[in-house]
Amino acid sequence: MGKNLHTEAVDELFKAILTLRTVEECYIFFEDACTINELLSFSQRFEVARMLRDKKTYLDISRKTGASTATISRVNRSLAYGNDGYEMVLTRMKEQEEAENEK
């Protein structure tokens, strides 16, 4: 039986994260809430997703990020068959960057 992600505790965590206003506040919170390795792993997966979306090869991704082919494959599966979370965030980041460049 799988674990249920949708719990009151997870809701409260996400609400807490949504109160963060700056990158510096994110550092402060996540350094307290996570280990360095957890943060580095999470950021690595995000960079892998960005590179896969940009059609980079597994070899290029592995060389740049240090991610294993198993990690790259897992992220690729999430991009192809997941809930489109990476896509949602990456699209919003690109739109935000474009809006800032127009100023």
CSV table of C-alpha atoms in Angstrom, one decimal:
chain,number,residue,atom,x,y,z
A,1,MET,CA,0.0,0.0,0.0
A,2,GLY,CA,1.4,3.4,-1.0
A,3,LYS,CA,1.8,6.4,1.2
A,4,ASN,CA,-0.8,9.1,0.9
A,5,LEU,CA,0.9,12.4,0.1
A,6,HIS,CA,-2.2,14.4,0.7
A,7,THR,CA,-2.2,14.9,4.4
A,8,GLU,CA,-2.9,17.8,6.8
A,9,ALA,CA,0.8,17.9,7.7
A,10,VAL,CA,1.9,18.2,4.0
A,11,ASP,CA,-0.8,20.8,3.4
A,12,GLU,CA,0.7,22.8,6.3
A,13,LEU,CA,4.2,22.4,5.0
A,14,PHE,CA,3.1,23.7,1.5
A,15,LYS,CA,1.3,26.6,3.1
A,16,ALA,CA,4.5,27.5,5.0
A,17,ILE,CA,6.5,27.3,1.8
A,18,LEU,CA,4.1,29.6,0.1
A,19,THR,CA,4.8,32.3,2.7
A,20,LEU,CA,8.4,32.6,1.7
A,21,ARG,CA,9.0,35.8,-0.2
A,22,THR,CA,12.7,35.8,-1.3
A,23,VAL,CA,15.4,33.4,-2.3
A,24,GLU,CA,17.2,34.4,1.0
A,25,GLU,CA,14.1,33.4,3.0
A,26,CYS,CA,14.1,30.1,1.1
A,27,TYR,CA,17.7,29.5,2.1
A,28,ILE,CA,16.9,30.2,5.7
A,29,PHE,CA,13.8,27.9,5.9
A,30,PHE,CA,15.2,25.0,3.8
A,31,GLU,CA,18.5,25.0,5.6
A,32,ASP,CA,16.6,24.4,8.8
A,33,ALA,CA,14.1,22.0,7.3
A,34,CYS,CA,16.4,19.8,5.2
A,35,THR,CA,19.8,18.3,5.2
A,36,ILE,CA,22.3,19.7,2.7
A,37,ASN,CA,22.2,16.5,0.8
A,38,GLU,CA,18.4,16.6,0.5
A,39,LEU,CA,18.6,20.2,-0.9
A,40,LEU,CA,21.4,19.3,-3.3
A,41,SER,CA,19.5,16.2,-4.5
A,42,PHE,CA,16.3,18.2,-5.0
A,43,SER,CA,18.1,21.0,-6.8
A,44,GLN,CA,19.9,18.4,-9.0
A,45,ARG,CA,16.6,16.8,-10.0
A,46,PHE,CA,15.2,20.3,-10.9
A,47,GLU,CA,18.3,21.1,-13.1
A,48,VAL,CA,17.9,17.6,-14.7
A,49,ALA,CA,14.3,18.4,-15.6
A,50,ARG,CA,15.3,21.8,-17.0
A,51,MET,CA,18.0,20.2,-19.2
A,52,LEU,CA,15.7,17.4,-20.3
A,53,ARG,CA,13.1,20.0,-21.3
A,54,ASP,CA,15.8,21.7,-23.3
A,55,LYS,CA,16.5,18.4,-25.1
A,56,LYS,CA,19.9,17.8,-23.7
A,57,THR,CA,21.3,14.3,-23.8
A,58,TYR,CA,21.7,12.1,-20.8
A,59,LEU,CA,25.5,12.3,-21.2
A,60,ASP,CA,25.5,16.1,-21.2
A,61,ILE,CA,23.1,16.2,-18.2
A,62,SER,CA,25.2,13.7,-16.3
A,63,ARG,CA,28.4,15.6,-17.0
A,64,LYS,CA,27.0,19.0,-16.0
A,65,THR,CA,24.9,17.9,-12.9
A,66,GLY,CA,26.7,14.8,-11.8
A,67,ALA,CA,23.3,13.0,-11.8
A,68,SER,CA,23.3,9.3,-12.4
A,69,THR,CA,21.4,7.8,-15.4
A,70,ALA,CA,18.9,6.4,-12.9
A,71,THR,CA,18.1,9.8,-11.6
A,72,ILE,CA,17.9,11.3,-15.1
A,73,SER,CA,15.6,8.5,-16.1
A,74,ARG,CA,13.4,9.0,-13.1
A,75,VAL,CA,13.0,12.7,-13.8
A,76,ASN,CA,12.4,11.9,-17.5
A,77,ARG,CA,9.6,9.6,-16.4
A,78,SER,CA,8.1,12.4,-14.3
A,79,LEU,CA,8.2,14.8,-17.2
A,80,ALA,CA,6.6,12.2,-19.5
A,81,TYR,CA,4.0,10.6,-17.2
A,82,GLY,CA,3.9,12.7,-14.1
A,83,ASN,CA,1.5,15.5,-13.0
A,84,ASP,CA,3.2,18.2,-15.1
A,85,GLY,CA,4.6,19.9,-12.0
A,86,TYR,CA,8.1,20.4,-13.5
A,87,GLU,CA,6.5,21.8,-16.7
A,88,MET,CA,4.2,24.1,-14.8
A,89,VAL,CA,7.1,25.6,-12.8
A,90,LEU,CA,9.6,25.8,-15.7
A,91,THR,CA,7.0,27.5,-17.9
A,92,ARG,CA,6.2,30.1,-15.2
A,93,MET,CA,9.9,30.7,-14.6
A,94,LYS,CA,10.4,31.3,-18.3
A,95,GLU,CA,7.5,33.6,-18.5
A,96,GLN,CA,8.7,35.6,-15.5
A,97,GLU,CA,12.2,35.8,-17.1
A,98,GLU,CA,10.8,37.1,-20.4
A,99,ALA,CA,8.6,39.7,-18.6
A,100,GLU,CA,11.6,40.9,-16.6
A,101,ASN,CA,13.7,41.2,-19.9
A,102,GLU,CA,10.9,43.3,-21.5
A,103,LYS,CA,11.3,46.0,-18.7
